[in-house]
mmCIF file of C-alpha atoms in Angstrom:
data_model
loop_
_atom_site.group_PDB
_atom_site.id
_atom_site.type_symbol
_atom_site.label_atom_id
_atom_site.label_comp_id
_atom_site.label_asym_id
_atom_site.label_seq_id
_atom_site.Cartn_x
_atom_site.Cartn_y
_atom_site.Cartn_z
ATOM 1 C CA UNK A 1 2.980 -10.258 -8.301
ATOM 2 C CA UNK A 2 3.797 -9.064 -5.074
ATOM 3 C CA UNK A 3 7.858 -9.157 -5.700
ATOM 4 C CA UNK A 4 7.305 -7.598 -9.037
ATOM 5 C CA UNK A 5 4.985 -5.012 -7.600
ATOM 6 C CA UNK A 6 7.413 -3.793 -5.130
ATOM 7 C CA UNK A 7 10.525 -4.042 -7.615
ATOM 8 C CA UNK A 8 8.693 -1.762 -9.864
ATOM 9 C CA UNK A 9 8.133 0.411 -7.045
ATOM 10 C CA UNK A 10 11.458 0.504 -5.654
ATOM 11 C CA UNK A 11 12.590 1.152 -9.538
ATOM 12 C CA UNK A 12 10.159 3.909 -10.038
ATOM 13 C CA UNK A 13 11.704 6.027 -7.097
ATOM 14 C CA UNK A 14 15.180 6.408 -9.342
ATOM 15 C CA UNK A 15 12.477 8.584 -11.380
ATOM 16 C CA UNK A 16 10.561 10.070 -8.670
ATOM 17 C CA UNK A 17 10.337 11.469 -5.425
ATOM 18 C CA UNK A 18 9.247 10.202 -2.095
ATOM 19 C CA UNK A 19 6.306 12.399 -2.228
ATOM 20 C CA UNK A 20 5.356 11.333 -6.055
ATOM 21 C CA UNK A 21 5.703 7.739 -4.512
ATOM 22 C CA UNK A 22 3.647 8.453 -1.271
ATOM 23 C CA UNK A 23 0.534 10.278 -3.917
ATOM 24 C CA UNK A 24 0.750 7.196 -6.079
ATOM 25 C CA UNK A 25 0.798 4.678 -3.467
ATOM 26 C CA UNK A 26 -2.075 6.473 -1.432
ATOM 27 C CA UNK A 27 -4.226 6.613 -5.276
ATOM 28 C CA UNK A 28 -3.906 2.400 -4.653
ATOM 29 C CA UNK A 29 -7.678 2.168 -3.455
ATOM 30 C CA UNK A 30 -9.279 2.851 -6.854
ATOM 31 C CA UNK A 31 -7.310 -0.036 -8.745
ATOM 32 C CA UNK A 32 -7.818 -2.095 -5.828
ATOM 33 C CA UNK A 33 -12.139 -1.177 -6.129
ATOM 34 C CA UNK A 34 -11.991 -1.807 -9.837
ATOM 35 C CA UNK A 35 -9.741 -4.993 -9.423
ATOM 36 C CA UNK A 36 -12.186 -6.071 -6.759
ATOM 37 C CA UNK A 37 -14.984 -5.876 -8.722
ATOM 38 C CA UNK A 38 -13.318 -7.889 -11.799
ATOM 39 C CA UNK A 39 -11.652 -10.568 -10.033
ATOM 40 C CA UNK A 40 -14.350 -10.662 -6.990
ATOM 41 C CA UNK A 41 -17.415 -9.933 -8.604
ATOM 42 C CA UNK A 42 -18.131 -6.758 -5.999
ATOM 43 C CA UNK A 43 -20.313 -4.691 -6.753
ATOM 44 C CA UNK A 44 -19.477 -0.814 -6.069
ATOM 45 C CA UNK A 45 -21.878 2.014 -6.602
ATOM 46 C CA UNK A 46 -21.018 5.592 -8.036
ATOM 47 C CA UNK A 47 -20.904 6.939 -4.348
ATOM 48 C CA UNK A 48 -18.480 4.168 -3.102
ATOM 49 C CA UNK A 49 -15.822 5.517 -5.682
ATOM 50 C CA UNK A 50 -16.802 8.896 -4.961
ATOM 51 C CA UNK A 51 -16.269 8.415 -1.228
ATOM 52 C CA UNK A 52 -12.586 6.292 -2.357
ATOM 53 C CA UNK A 53 -11.778 9.139 -4.658
ATOM 54 C CA UNK A 54 -12.300 11.904 -1.897
ATOM 55 C CA UNK A 55 -10.192 10.224 1.008
ATOM 56 C CA UNK A 56 -7.504 9.774 -1.897
ATOM 57 C CA UNK A 57 -7.078 13.362 -2.974
ATOM 58 C CA UNK A 58 -7.495 14.382 0.921
ATOM 59 C CA UNK A 59 -4.401 12.155 1.668
ATOM 60 C CA UNK A 60 -3.063 13.310 -1.218
ATOM 61 C CA UNK A 61 -3.244 16.901 -0.630
ATOM 62 C CA UNK A 62 -2.427 16.362 3.031
ATOM 63 C CA UNK A 63 1.387 14.913 1.435
ATOM 64 C CA UNK A 64 1.347 18.041 -1.029
ATOM 65 C CA UNK A 65 1.268 20.143 2.319
ATOM 66 C CA UNK A 66 5.338 20.820 1.974
ATOM 67 C CA UNK A 67 6.112 22.927 -0.786
ATOM 68 C CA UNK A 68 9.239 21.993 -0.994
ATOM 69 C CA UNK A 69 8.194 18.435 -1.626
ATOM 70 C CA UNK A 70 5.873 18.746 -4.846
ATOM 71 C CA UNK A 71 5.395 15.679 -7.371
ATOM 72 C CA UNK A 72 8.327 15.598 -9.609
ATOM 73 C CA UNK A 73 8.926 12.644 -11.932
ATOM 74 C CA UNK A 74 10.669 11.990 -15.282
ATOM 75 C CA UNK A 75 8.548 9.753 -17.869
ATOM 76 C CA UNK A 76 10.230 6.089 -16.593
ATOM 77 C CA UNK A 77 8.734 6.740 -13.249
ATOM 78 C CA UNK A 78 5.541 5.976 -14.612
ATOM 79 C CA UNK A 79 6.069 2.457 -13.792
ATOM 80 C CA UNK A 80 4.867 3.069 -10.821
ATOM 81 C CA UNK A 81 0.987 3.040 -12.276
ATOM 82 C CA UNK A 82 1.709 -0.744 -13.647
ATOM 83 C CA UNK A 83 3.299 -1.481 -9.989
ATOM 84 C CA UNK A 84 -0.009 -0.566 -8.346
ATOM 85 C CA UNK A 85 -2.254 -2.407 -10.562
ATOM 86 C CA UNK A 86 -0.124 -5.493 -10.314
ATOM 87 C CA UNK A 87 0.056 -4.745 -6.159
ATOM 88 C CA UNK A 88 -3.784 -4.282 -6.677
ATOM 89 C CA UNK A 89 -4.426 -7.319 -8.547
ATOM 90 C CA UNK A 90 -2.186 -9.382 -5.690
ATOM 91 C CA UNK A 91 -4.160 -8.423 -2.553
ATOM 92 C CA UNK A 92 -7.435 -9.157 -4.384
ATOM 93 C CA UNK A 93 -5.991 -12.925 -5.858
ATOM 94 C CA UNK A 94 -4.668 -13.346 -1.467
ATOM 95 C CA UNK A 95 -8.326 -12.650 -0.295
ATOM 96 C CA UNK A 96 -10.605 -14.824 -2.827
ATOM 97 C CA UNK A 97 -7.731 -17.657 -3.494
ATOM 98 C CA UNK A 98 -6.376 -17.983 -0.010
ATOM 99 C CA UNK A 99 -8.054 -16.646 2.833
ATOM 100 C CA UNK A 100 -11.559 -16.730 1.516
ATOM 101 C CA UNK A 101 -11.654 -20.647 1.012
ATOM 102 C CA UNK A 102 -12.581 -23.781 3.001
ATOM 103 C CA UNK A 103 -8.945 -24.565 4.390
ATOM 104 C CA UNK A 104 -7.257 -21.124 4.044
ATOM 105 C CA UNK A 105 -3.632 -20.124 4.430
ATOM 106 C CA UNK A 106 -2.343 -18.647 7.364
ATOM 107 C CA UNK A 107 -0.443 -15.305 7.092
ATOM 108 C CA UNK A 108 2.743 -17.063 8.315
ATOM 109 C CA UNK A 109 2.966 -19.530 5.522
ATOM 110 C CA UNK A 110 1.961 -16.752 2.842
ATOM 111 C CA UNK A 111 4.713 -14.469 3.915
ATOM 112 C CA UNK A 112 7.236 -17.875 3.994
ATOM 113 C CA UNK A 113 6.351 -18.485 0.499
ATOM 114 C CA UNK A 114 6.286 -15.109 -0.804
ATOM 115 C CA UNK A 115 9.625 -14.288 0.440
ATOM 116 C CA UNK A 116 11.478 -18.126 -0.758
ATOM 117 C CA UNK A 117 9.917 -17.150 -4.320
ATOM 118 C CA UNK A 118 10.528 -13.139 -4.379
ATOM 119 C CA UNK A 119 13.905 -14.273 -3.003
ATOM 120 C CA UNK A 120 14.839 -16.502 -5.848
ATOM 121 C CA UNK A 121 13.124 -13.670 -8.426
ATOM 122 C CA UNK A 122 15.379 -10.980 -6.648
ATOM 123 C CA UNK A 123 18.921 -13.267 -6.582
ATOM 124 C CA UNK A 124 18.322 -13.848 -10.141
ATOM 125 C CA UNK A 125 17.274 -9.820 -11.081
ATOM 126 C CA UNK A 126 20.465 -8.795 -9.211
ATOM 127 C CA UNK A 127 22.351 -11.441 -11.146
ATOM 128 C CA UNK A 128 21.581 -11.033 -14.525
ATOM 129 C CA UNK A 129 22.094 -7.244 -14.184
ATOM 130 C CA UNK A 130 25.304 -7.235 -12.637
ATOM 131 C CA UNK A 131 24.213 -5.974 -8.994
ATOM 132 C CA UNK A 132 24.839 -8.579 -6.284
ATOM 133 C CA UNK A 133 28.898 -8.675 -6.652
ATOM 134 C CA UNK A 134 28.754 -5.010 -5.450
ATOM 135 C CA UNK A 135 26.405 -5.738 -2.899
ATOM 136 C CA UNK A 136 28.029 -8.504 -1.267
ATOM 137 C CA UNK A 137 31.062 -6.427 -1.318
ATOM 138 C CA UNK A 138 29.823 -3.443 0.233
ATOM 139 C CA UNK A 139 28.559 -5.807 3.269
ATOM 140 C CA UNK A 140 31.737 -7.370 3.415
ATOM 141 C CA UNK A 141 33.069 -4.127 4.242
ATOM 142 C CA UNK A 142 30.229 -2.231 6.367
ATOM 143 C CA UNK A 143 29.182 -5.376 8.636
ATOM 144 C CA UNK A 144 26.947 -3.169 10.605
ATOM 145 C CA UNK A 145 24.840 -2.757 7.502
ATOM 146 C CA UNK A 146 23.988 -6.814 8.355
ATOM 147 C CA UNK A 147 22.485 -5.344 11.682
ATOM 148 C CA UNK A 148 20.480 -2.878 9.793
ATOM 149 C CA UNK A 149 19.052 -4.875 7.738
ATOM 150 C CA UNK A 150 17.528 -7.707 10.296
ATOM 151 C CA UNK A 151 16.284 -4.296 11.809
ATOM 152 C CA UNK A 152 14.238 -3.692 8.622
ATOM 153 C CA UNK A 153 13.396 -6.825 7.674
ATOM 154 C CA UNK A 154 11.595 -7.478 11.199
ATOM 155 C CA UNK A 155 9.672 -4.449 11.019
ATOM 156 C CA UNK A 156 8.765 -5.481 7.449
ATOM 157 C CA UNK A 157 7.322 -8.576 8.199
ATOM 158 C CA UNK A 158 5.304 -7.153 11.409
ATOM 159 C CA UNK A 159 3.960 -4.569 9.001
ATOM 160 C CA UNK A 160 3.198 -7.479 5.911
ATOM 161 C CA UNK A 161 1.621 -9.577 8.956
ATOM 162 C CA UNK A 162 -0.672 -6.726 9.924
ATOM 163 C CA UNK A 163 -1.539 -5.870 5.920
ATOM 164 C CA UNK A 164 -2.337 -9.526 5.578
ATOM 165 C CA UNK A 165 -4.185 -10.177 8.798
ATOM 166 C CA UNK A 166 -6.556 -6.912 7.352
ATOM 167 C CA UNK A 167 -6.792 -8.488 3.556
ATOM 168 C CA UNK A 168 -8.104 -11.481 5.943
ATOM 169 C CA UNK A 169 -10.524 -10.144 7.849
ATOM 170 C CA UNK A 170 -11.833 -6.845 6.208
ATOM 171 C CA UNK A 171 -10.807 -7.365 2.157
ATOM 172 C CA UNK A 172 -8.478 -5.964 -0.013
ATOM 173 C CA UNK A 173 -10.354 -2.792 -0.345
ATOM 174 C CA UNK A 174 -10.588 -2.061 3.239
ATOM 175 C CA UNK A 175 -6.782 -2.443 3.421
ATOM 176 C CA UNK A 176 -5.946 -0.542 1.110
ATOM 177 C CA UNK A 177 -7.348 2.568 2.617
ATOM 178 C CA UNK A 178 -5.479 1.883 5.977
ATOM 179 C CA UNK A 179 -2.588 1.823 3.976
ATOM 180 C CA UNK A 180 -3.804 4.740 3.025
ATOM 181 C CA UNK A 181 -4.537 6.194 6.007
ATOM 182 C CA UNK A 182 -1.134 4.968 7.679
ATOM 183 C CA UNK A 183 0.555 6.760 5.009
ATOM 184 C CA UNK A 184 -0.993 10.164 6.376
ATOM 185 C CA UNK A 185 -0.215 9.466 10.241
ATOM 186 C CA UNK A 186 3.169 8.665 9.265
ATOM 187 C CA UNK A 187 3.768 12.441 7.366
ATOM 188 C CA UNK A 188 1.504 13.601 10.543
ATOM 189 C CA UNK A 189 4.122 12.309 13.015
ATOM 190 C CA UNK A 190 6.910 13.408 10.978
ATOM 191 C CA UNK A 191 5.600 16.932 11.261
ATOM 192 C CA UNK A 192 5.469 16.370 15.045
ATOM 193 C CA UNK A 193 9.327 15.079 15.400
ATOM 194 C CA UNK A 194 10.402 18.140 12.977
ATOM 195 C CA UNK A 195 8.432 20.642 13.175
ATOM 196 C CA UNK A 196 7.378 23.244 10.226
ATOM 197 C CA UNK A 197 4.659 25.831 9.521
ATOM 198 C CA UNK A 198 1.759 24.325 9.051
ATOM 199 C CA UNK A 199 0.087 25.100 5.209
ATOM 200 C CA UNK A 200 -3.312 25.276 3.861
ATOM 201 C CA UNK A 201 -2.555 21.954 2.390
ATOM 202 C CA UNK A 202 -2.224 19.994 5.902
ATOM 203 C CA UNK A 203 -6.003 21.446 7.087
ATOM 204 C CA UNK A 204 -8.015 20.604 3.655
ATOM 205 C CA UNK A 205 -6.269 17.797 3.072
ATOM 206 C CA UNK A 206 -7.610 16.952 6.824
ATOM 207 C CA UNK A 207 -10.995 17.769 6.197
ATOM 208 C CA UNK A 208 -11.155 16.336 3.133
ATOM 209 C CA UNK A 209 -9.990 12.956 4.418
ATOM 210 C CA UNK A 210 -12.230 12.982 6.984
ATOM 211 C CA UNK A 211 -15.433 13.611 5.394
ATOM 212 C CA UNK A 212 -14.039 10.641 2.805
ATOM 213 C CA UNK A 213 -13.679 8.167 5.650
ATOM 214 C CA UNK A 214 -17.005 9.134 7.534
ATOM 215 C CA UNK A 215 -18.994 8.949 3.844
ATOM 216 C CA UNK A 216 -17.522 5.597 3.545
ATOM 217 C CA UNK A 217 -18.207 3.834 6.986
ATOM 218 C CA UNK A 218 -21.914 5.534 6.461
ATOM 219 C CA UNK A 219 -22.310 3.683 3.273
ATOM 220 C CA UNK A 220 -20.688 0.401 4.430
ATOM 221 C CA UNK A 221 -22.755 0.496 7.604
ATOM 222 C CA UNK A 222 -26.146 0.951 5.578
ATOM 223 C CA UNK A 223 -25.029 -1.974 3.426
ATOM 224 C CA UNK A 224 -24.399 -4.176 6.095
ATOM 225 C CA UNK A 225 -27.309 -3.628 8.255
ATOM 226 C CA UNK A 226 -29.325 -4.183 4.881
ATOM 227 C CA UNK A 227 -27.666 -7.509 4.718
ATOM 228 C CA UNK A 228 -27.967 -8.570 8.202
ATOM 229 C CA UNK A 229 -24.717 -8.547 9.304
ATOM 230 C CA UNK A 230 -23.684 -10.259 6.386
ATOM 231 C CA UNK A 231 -19.280 -9.295 6.752
ATOM 232 C CA UNK A 232 -19.076 -9.551 2.577
ATOM 233 C CA UNK A 233 -20.921 -6.636 2.869
ATOM 234 C CA UNK A 234 -18.614 -4.248 4.573
ATOM 235 C CA UNK A 235 -16.108 -5.269 2.312
#
């Protein structure tokens, strides 16, 4: 599921622009909540969904701050919707089947197994569609690509490790909220490194996002206190 979601997401980038991908990925909070209710029996009230949708709208509005990067897509790009639900199922499965058990799997062990199966699936797919030979030829001619791949893989490993630890400690839904905020911070950092005019979408997006975060925190805090400190109530 993890590899399938990543493959469909990367495939969709051939038909949608990066801004559309950011907006779609930020919206994954909602399907993760739906899958959490279906797979783990969690009960979310209307105010939970409202607060989550408010947060998503704030991050999406912030991502749309640049008029030059408004969403663009072709019909084939809609496969990203399938990718979102696959990743939502994967996150809840990891939390329920691998971490919330009597003998939980470590995040390092999970990454190792996921990458082994993912590598086999990727090599098979690339061999079948004829991509593997051109890639190997390109790498043989441009040796610096190997170094760049190692650097990218190292950062990817650290990112996935933090995500899995977040799922283990705080649940799949809270992890998706963290990831949505991470995307917003990435955009904010790009504005600092590459200054551009601040439009109303940046300001409005920030305000809506803060409102969504405060609302979610208040809801979860009240539920946590009512449950006498049961950590499950905060998820």
